[in-house]
XYZ file of C-alpha atoms in Angstrom:
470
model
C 0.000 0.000 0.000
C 1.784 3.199 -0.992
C 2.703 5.607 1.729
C 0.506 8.378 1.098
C -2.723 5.829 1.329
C -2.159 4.395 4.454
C -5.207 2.552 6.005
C -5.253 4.654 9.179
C -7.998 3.414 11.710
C -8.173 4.288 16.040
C -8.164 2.293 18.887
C -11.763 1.281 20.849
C -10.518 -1.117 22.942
C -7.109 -2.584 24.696
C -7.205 -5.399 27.404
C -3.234 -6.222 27.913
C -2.073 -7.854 25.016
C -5.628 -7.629 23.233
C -6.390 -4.830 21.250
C -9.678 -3.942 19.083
C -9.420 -1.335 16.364
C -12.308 0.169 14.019
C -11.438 0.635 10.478
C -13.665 3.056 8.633
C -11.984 2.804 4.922
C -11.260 -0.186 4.488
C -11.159 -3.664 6.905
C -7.469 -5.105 7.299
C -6.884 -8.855 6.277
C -6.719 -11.627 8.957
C -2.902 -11.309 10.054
C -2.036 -8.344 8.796
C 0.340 -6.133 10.515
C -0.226 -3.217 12.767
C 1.461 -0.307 14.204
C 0.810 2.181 17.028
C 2.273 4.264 19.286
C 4.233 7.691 19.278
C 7.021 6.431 17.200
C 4.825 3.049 15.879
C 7.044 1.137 17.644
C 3.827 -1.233 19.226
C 3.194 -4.077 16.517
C 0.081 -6.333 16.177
C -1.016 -8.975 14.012
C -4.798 -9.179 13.334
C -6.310 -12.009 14.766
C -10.115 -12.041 13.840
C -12.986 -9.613 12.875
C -15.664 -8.520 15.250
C -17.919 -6.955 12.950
C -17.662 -5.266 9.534
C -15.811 -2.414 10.569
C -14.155 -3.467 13.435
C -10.699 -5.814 13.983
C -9.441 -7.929 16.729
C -5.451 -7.902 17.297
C -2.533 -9.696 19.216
C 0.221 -7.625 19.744
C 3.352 -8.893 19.994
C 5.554 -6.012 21.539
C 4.025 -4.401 25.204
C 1.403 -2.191 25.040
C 1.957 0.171 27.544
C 1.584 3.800 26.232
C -1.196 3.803 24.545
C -4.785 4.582 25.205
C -8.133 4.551 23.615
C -8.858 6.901 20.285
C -5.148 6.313 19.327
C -4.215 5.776 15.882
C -3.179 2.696 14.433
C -1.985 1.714 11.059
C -2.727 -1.188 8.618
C 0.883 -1.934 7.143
C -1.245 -3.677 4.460
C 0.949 -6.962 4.696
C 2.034 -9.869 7.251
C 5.568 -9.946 9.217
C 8.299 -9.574 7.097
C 11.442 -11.638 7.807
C 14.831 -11.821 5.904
C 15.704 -14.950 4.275
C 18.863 -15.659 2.206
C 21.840 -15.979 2.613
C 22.663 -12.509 4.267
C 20.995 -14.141 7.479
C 23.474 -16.575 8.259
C 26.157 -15.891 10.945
C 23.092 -13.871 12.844
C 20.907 -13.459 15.334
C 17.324 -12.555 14.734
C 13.758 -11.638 16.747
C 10.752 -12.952 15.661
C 10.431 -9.139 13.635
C 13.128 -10.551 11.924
C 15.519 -7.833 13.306
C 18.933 -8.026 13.857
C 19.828 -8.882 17.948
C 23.366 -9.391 17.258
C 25.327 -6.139 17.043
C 26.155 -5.890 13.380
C 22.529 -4.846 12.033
C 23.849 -3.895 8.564
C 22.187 -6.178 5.649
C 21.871 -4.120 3.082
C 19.748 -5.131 0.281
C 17.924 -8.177 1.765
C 14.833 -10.570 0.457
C 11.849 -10.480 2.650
C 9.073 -13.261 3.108
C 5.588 -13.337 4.950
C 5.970 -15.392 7.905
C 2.899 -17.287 7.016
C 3.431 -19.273 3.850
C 1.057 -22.420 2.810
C 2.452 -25.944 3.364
C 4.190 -27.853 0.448
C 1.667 -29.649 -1.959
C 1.714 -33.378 -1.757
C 2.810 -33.688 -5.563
C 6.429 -31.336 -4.515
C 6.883 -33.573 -1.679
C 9.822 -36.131 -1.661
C 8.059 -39.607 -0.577
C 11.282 -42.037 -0.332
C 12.528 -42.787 3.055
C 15.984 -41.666 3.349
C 18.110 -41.489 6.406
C 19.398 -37.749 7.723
C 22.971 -38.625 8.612
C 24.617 -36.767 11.742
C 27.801 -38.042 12.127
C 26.818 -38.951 15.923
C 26.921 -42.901 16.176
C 24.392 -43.250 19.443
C 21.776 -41.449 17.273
C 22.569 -42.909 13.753
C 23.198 -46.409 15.017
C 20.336 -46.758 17.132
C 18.047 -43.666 16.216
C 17.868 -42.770 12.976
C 16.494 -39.600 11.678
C 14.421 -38.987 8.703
C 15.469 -36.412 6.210
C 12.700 -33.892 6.053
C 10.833 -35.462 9.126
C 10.719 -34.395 12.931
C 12.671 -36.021 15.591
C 12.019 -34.776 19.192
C 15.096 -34.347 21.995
C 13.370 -35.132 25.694
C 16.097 -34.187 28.086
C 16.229 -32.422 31.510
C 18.297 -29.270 32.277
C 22.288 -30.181 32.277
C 22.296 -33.862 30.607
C 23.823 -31.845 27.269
C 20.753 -30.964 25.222
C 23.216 -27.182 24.022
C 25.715 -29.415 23.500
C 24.099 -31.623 21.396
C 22.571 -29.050 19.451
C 25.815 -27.116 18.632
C 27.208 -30.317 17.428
C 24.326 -30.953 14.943
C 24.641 -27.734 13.817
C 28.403 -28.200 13.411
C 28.021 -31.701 11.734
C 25.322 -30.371 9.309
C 27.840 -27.871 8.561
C 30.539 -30.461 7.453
C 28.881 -33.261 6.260
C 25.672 -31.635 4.095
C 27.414 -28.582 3.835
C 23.867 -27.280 4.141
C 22.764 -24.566 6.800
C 21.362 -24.624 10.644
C 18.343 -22.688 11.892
C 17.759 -22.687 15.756
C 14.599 -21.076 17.159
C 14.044 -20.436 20.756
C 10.639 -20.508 21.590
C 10.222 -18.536 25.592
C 14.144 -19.105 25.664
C 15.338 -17.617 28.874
C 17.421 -14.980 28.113
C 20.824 -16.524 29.733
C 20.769 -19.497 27.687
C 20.491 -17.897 24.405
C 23.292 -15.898 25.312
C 25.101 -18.935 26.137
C 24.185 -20.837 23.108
C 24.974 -17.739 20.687
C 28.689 -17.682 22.360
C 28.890 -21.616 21.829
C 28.049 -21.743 17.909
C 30.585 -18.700 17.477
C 33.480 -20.464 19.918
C 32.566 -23.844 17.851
C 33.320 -21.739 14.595
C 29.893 -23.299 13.130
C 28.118 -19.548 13.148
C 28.647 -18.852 9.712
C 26.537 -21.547 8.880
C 23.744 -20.867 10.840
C 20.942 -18.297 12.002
C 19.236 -18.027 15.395
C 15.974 -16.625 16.295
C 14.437 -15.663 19.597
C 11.286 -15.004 21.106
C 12.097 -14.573 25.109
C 9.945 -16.004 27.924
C 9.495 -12.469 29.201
C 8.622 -11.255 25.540
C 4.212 -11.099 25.054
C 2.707 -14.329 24.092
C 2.000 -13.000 20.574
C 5.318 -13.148 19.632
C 6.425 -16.524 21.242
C 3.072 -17.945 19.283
C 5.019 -16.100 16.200
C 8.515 -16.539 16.457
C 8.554 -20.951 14.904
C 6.805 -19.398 11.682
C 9.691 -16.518 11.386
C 12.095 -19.366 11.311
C 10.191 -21.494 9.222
C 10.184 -19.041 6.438
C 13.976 -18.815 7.045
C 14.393 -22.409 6.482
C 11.943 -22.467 3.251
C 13.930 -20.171 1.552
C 16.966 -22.197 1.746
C 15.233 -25.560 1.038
C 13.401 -23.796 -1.763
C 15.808 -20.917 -3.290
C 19.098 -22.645 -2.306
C 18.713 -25.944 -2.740
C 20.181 -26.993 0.591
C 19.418 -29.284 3.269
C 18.328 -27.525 6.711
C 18.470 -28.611 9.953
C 15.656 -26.259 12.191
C 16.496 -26.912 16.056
C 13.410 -26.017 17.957
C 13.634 -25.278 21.741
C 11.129 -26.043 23.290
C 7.770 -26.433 20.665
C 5.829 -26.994 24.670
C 6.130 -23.151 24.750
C 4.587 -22.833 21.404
C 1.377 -24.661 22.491
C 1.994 -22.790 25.759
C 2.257 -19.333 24.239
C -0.593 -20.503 21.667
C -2.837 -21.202 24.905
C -2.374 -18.136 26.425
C -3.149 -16.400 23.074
C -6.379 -17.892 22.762
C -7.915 -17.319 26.114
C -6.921 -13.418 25.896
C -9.217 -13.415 22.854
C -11.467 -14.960 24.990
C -12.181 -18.597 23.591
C -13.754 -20.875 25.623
C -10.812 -23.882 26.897
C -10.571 -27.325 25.726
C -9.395 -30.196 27.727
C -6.959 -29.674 30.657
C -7.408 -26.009 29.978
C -5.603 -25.961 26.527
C -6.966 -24.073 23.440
C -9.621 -25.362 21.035
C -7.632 -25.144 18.243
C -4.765 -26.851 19.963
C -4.231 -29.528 16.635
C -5.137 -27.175 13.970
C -2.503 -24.617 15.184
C 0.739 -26.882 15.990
C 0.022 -29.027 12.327
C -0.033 -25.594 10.827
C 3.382 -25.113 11.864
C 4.820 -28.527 11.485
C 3.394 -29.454 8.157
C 5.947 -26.296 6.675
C 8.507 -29.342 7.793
C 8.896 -31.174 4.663
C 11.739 -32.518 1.720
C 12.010 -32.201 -1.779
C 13.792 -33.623 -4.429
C 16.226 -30.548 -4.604
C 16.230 -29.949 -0.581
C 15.142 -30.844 3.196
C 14.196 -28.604 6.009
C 14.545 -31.595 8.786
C 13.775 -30.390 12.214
C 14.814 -31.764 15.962
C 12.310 -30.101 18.546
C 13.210 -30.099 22.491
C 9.892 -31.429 24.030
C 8.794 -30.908 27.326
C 6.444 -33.630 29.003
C 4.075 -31.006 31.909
C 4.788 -33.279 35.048
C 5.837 -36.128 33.221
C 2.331 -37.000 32.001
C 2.647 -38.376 28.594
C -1.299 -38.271 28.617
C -1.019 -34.517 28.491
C -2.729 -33.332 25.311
C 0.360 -31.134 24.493
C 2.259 -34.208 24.551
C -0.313 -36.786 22.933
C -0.316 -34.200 19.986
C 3.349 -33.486 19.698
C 4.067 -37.176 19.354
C 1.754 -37.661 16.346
C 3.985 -35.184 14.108
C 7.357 -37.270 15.328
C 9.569 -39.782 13.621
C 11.867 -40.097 16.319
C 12.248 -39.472 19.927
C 16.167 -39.046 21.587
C 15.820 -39.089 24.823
C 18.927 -38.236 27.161
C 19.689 -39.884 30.661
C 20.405 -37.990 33.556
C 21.929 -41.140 34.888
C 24.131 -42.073 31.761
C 25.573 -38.189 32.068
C 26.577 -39.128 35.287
C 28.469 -41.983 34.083
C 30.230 -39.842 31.977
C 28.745 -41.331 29.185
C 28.341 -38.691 26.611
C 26.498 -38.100 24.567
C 24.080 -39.142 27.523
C 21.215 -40.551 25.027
C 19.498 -43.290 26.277
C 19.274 -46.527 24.027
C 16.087 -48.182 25.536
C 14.087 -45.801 25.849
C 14.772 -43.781 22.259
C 13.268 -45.194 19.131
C 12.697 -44.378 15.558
C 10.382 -45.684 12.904
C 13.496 -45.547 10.132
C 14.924 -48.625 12.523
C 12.616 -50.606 10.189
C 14.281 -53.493 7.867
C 13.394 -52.456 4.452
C 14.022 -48.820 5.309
C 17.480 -48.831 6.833
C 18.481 -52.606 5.314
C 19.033 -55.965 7.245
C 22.375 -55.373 8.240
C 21.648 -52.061 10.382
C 18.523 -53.554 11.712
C 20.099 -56.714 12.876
C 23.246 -55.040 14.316
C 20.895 -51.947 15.918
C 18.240 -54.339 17.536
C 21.117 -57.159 19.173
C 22.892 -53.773 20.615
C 19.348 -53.215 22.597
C 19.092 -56.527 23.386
C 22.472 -56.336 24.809
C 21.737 -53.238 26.570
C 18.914 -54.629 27.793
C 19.808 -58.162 29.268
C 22.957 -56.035 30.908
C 20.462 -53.429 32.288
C 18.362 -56.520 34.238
C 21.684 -58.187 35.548
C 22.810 -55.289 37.008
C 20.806 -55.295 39.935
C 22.253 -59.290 40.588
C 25.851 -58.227 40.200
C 25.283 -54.833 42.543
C 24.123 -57.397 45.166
C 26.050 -60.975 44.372
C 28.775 -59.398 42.245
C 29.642 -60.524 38.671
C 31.247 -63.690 39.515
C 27.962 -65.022 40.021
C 26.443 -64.926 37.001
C 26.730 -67.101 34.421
C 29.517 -67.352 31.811
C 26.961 -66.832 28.816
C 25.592 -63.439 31.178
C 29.020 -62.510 31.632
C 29.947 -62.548 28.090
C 26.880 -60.318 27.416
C 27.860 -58.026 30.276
C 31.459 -57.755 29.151
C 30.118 -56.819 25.003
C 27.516 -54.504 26.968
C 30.053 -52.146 28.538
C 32.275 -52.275 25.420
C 29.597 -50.907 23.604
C 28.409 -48.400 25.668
C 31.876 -46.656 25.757
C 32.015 -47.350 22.111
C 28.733 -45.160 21.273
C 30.402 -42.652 23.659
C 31.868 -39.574 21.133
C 34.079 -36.615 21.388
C 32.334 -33.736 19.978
C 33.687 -30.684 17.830
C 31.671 -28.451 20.208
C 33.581 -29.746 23.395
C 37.253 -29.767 22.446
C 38.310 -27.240 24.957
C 36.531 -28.807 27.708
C 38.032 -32.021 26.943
C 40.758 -31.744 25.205
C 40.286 -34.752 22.814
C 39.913 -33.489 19.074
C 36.091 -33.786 17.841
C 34.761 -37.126 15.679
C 32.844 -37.563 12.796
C 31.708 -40.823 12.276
C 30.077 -42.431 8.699
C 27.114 -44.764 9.658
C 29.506 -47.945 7.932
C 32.238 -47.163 10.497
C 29.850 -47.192 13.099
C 27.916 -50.455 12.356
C 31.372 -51.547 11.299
C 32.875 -51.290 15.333
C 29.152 -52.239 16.646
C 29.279 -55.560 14.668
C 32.726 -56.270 15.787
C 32.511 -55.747 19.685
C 29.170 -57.903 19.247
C 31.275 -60.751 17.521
C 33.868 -60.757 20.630
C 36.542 -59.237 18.840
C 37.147 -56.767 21.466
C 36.649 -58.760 24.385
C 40.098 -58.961 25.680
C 40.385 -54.583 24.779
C 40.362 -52.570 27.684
C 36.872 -50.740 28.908
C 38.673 -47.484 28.102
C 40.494 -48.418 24.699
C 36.699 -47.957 23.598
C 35.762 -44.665 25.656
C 35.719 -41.170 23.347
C 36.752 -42.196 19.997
C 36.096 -42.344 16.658
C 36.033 -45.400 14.411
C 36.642 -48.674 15.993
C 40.381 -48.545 15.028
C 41.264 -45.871 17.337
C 40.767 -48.281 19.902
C 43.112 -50.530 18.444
C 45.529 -47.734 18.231
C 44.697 -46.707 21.827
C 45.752 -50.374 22.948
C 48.874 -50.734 21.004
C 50.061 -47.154 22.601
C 49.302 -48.521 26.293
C 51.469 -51.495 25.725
C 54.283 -49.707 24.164
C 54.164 -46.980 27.158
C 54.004 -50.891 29.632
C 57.165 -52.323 27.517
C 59.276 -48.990 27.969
């Protein structure tokens, strides 16, 4: 709309983040933006009409400052983010402004944050496997490109750290681009997060966006479709594969709840909002492949009081391939990365998906795992020279392979001081197949711990027995 024709309309009505606005020229569209205030700083998205003349808005900045029979202006279009490559290397809010010091983008491509889902026909339908380069996920979890995996973890078992080394392995191995969106992020940790992608050196190769927990609802309900616009671009434009880290999509249903019942809509179960289904599926069904590229997401998912019952939950789950989950208990071990094999799964660990070699290697690790994880009990009691030689054997390949799947990261190199891995998936199955066929049975525990391939560990040994001999 040009400048000297703006759609100017005044204020009726504001309760908090709820504003209602008569428009006597012409009605704005259903998500439109708006601006108020002295300097039209204030920005609001319409949300619904109340009657032919008269709009209902969100805002997503504070409203404090303005009053009734203010003016407020129909921009004429939705939120406007950057996309391209100019993005990369920054950080973004959900207004798609710059939060990262150097604000200077010059010339830059702008998209609608609300874009349709891909057709069916442009849809890639093949099954094929999103590599990390992280042998506990690949191995045992396997993600689907262009699908949704979800990352349950509490606070401290290495959820950052696991992120930052996606991002860094996407970088590497795909050479395509990382998008992480924090969704009611405290404010600490996506300080922290933005100095660990630049300190990894794998911040040219991404883009972060924020909404804040202390930011309005509006624009934590806004914030996942900003940086799924992002992501189109370069699946669509670029031609690359994208990895979209989402932390946490709770706080999108969350933010989404407390959206609806300022507008006053009546709550569904458990207090949640009616359109609950409609609204998450809009934003998750933008998560799809192509022939040419792959926006393929891992989402942080909090479980409200552990209740996997929890509608939230129930309809998070239905949108998920895969499901990581990370032990508090394995962390403590020093197992890292902490993911828990039992209790993760993924529907690619299928036989005529992933191949009968994977399948058979992946499911006689759990059944290792598991038979080791009911003995231990009997040897914490009786000790291991009470079990049987057959349970001792299993045991023995149990702990081997749990140090095995154990992986120095890129991200972590200072902490630990052991230079970062990247593992294929055939040198992974490779060392998996051979510690379940004895060969390492006579290896140290720690020839195995933090490394690589499965000759490292043959490398490891053959350095310990020189160091004995001298």
């Amino acid at each position: 709309m040009p400048m000297n024709k703006l759609n100017k309309g005044f204020i009726s009505s504001i309760r908090g983040s709820v504003v209602q606005a008569v428009f006597n020229d012409e009605i704005p569209l259903i998500n439109n933006k708006l601006t108020t205030g002295d300097h039209n700083e204030i920005i609001l998205e319409v949300s619904s009409y109340v009657d032919v003349k008269t709009i209902r808005a969100i805002a997503l900045t504070y409203t404090g400052g303005i009053s009734r029979g203010d003016a407020i202006i129909d921009t004429g279009a939705p939120i406007n983010v950057p996309v391209g490559t100019k993005t990369l290397g920054k950080m973004f809010d959900v207004f798609g402004n710059v939060l990262s010091g150097d604000d200077d983008m010059g010339d830059v491509v702008r998209k609608s944050i609300h874009q349709k889902p891909l057709p069916f026909s442009k849809r890639s339908t093949s099954d094929e496997m999103f590599e990390t380069g992280i042998k506990a996920i690949d191995v045992l979890t396997p993600l689907a490109r262009g699908e949704k995996a979800g990352l349950f973890g509490g606070a401290g078992v290495g959820k950052t750290v696991l992120i930052t080394e996606l991002i860094n392995n996407t970088a590497q191995k795909t050479k395509g681009y990382s998008i992480f969106c924090g969704i009611g992020e405290r404010s600490r940790e996506a300080e922290e997060l933005y100095r660990e992608v630049q300190e990894a050196n794998v911040l040219k190769n991404a883009v972060l966006i924020f909404a804040q927990m202390n930011e309005p609802p509006g624009a934590r309900f806004r914030v996942g479709h900003s940086a799924l616009t992002m992501a189109e671009h370069f699946r669509d434009e670029e031609k690359k594969d994208v990895l979209l880290l989402i932390d946490n999509i709770f706080r999108f249903i969350q933010a989404g709840s407390e959206v609806s019942g300022l507008m006053g809509k009546m709550p569904s179960r458990v207090g949640y909002q009616p359109t609950l289904a409609s609204e998450l599926s809009e934003l998750q069904e933008r998560i799809a492949s192509t022939s040419s590229g792959a926006i393929t997401s891992i989402q942080a998912v909090y479980v409200p009081a552990d209740d996997f019952t929890d509608p939230s939950a129930t309809h998070t789950f239905s949108h998920l391939s895969a499901s990581v989950v990370l032990s508090r208990k394995r962390a403590s071990e020093g197992l890292f990365p902490a993911i828990d094999p039992l209790n993760s799964s993924s529907k690619m660990l299928n036989k005529s998906v992933i191949g009968e070699r994977h399948y058979h290697i992946a499911r006689e690790i759990k059944r290792t795992l598991a038979v080791y994880e009911e003995l231990k009990d009997i040897i914490a009691m009786l000790g291991i020279e009470e079990l049987s030689e057959e349970d001792r054997n299993i045991v023995n390949r149990a702990r081997r392979l749990e140090r095995f799947l154990t992986q120095p990261f890129f991200s972590t190199e200072d902490i630990t001081g052991i230079e970062g891995r990247l593992v294929n998936l055939d040198d992974a199955l490779e060392g998996c197949e051979r510690i379940l066929n004895d060969e390492f049975k006579d290896y140290e525990e720690t020839d195995l711990y933090l490394i690589g391939n499965i000759d490292e560990a043959i490398k490891k040994r053959k350095e310990r027995e020189n160091i004995n001999e001298t």
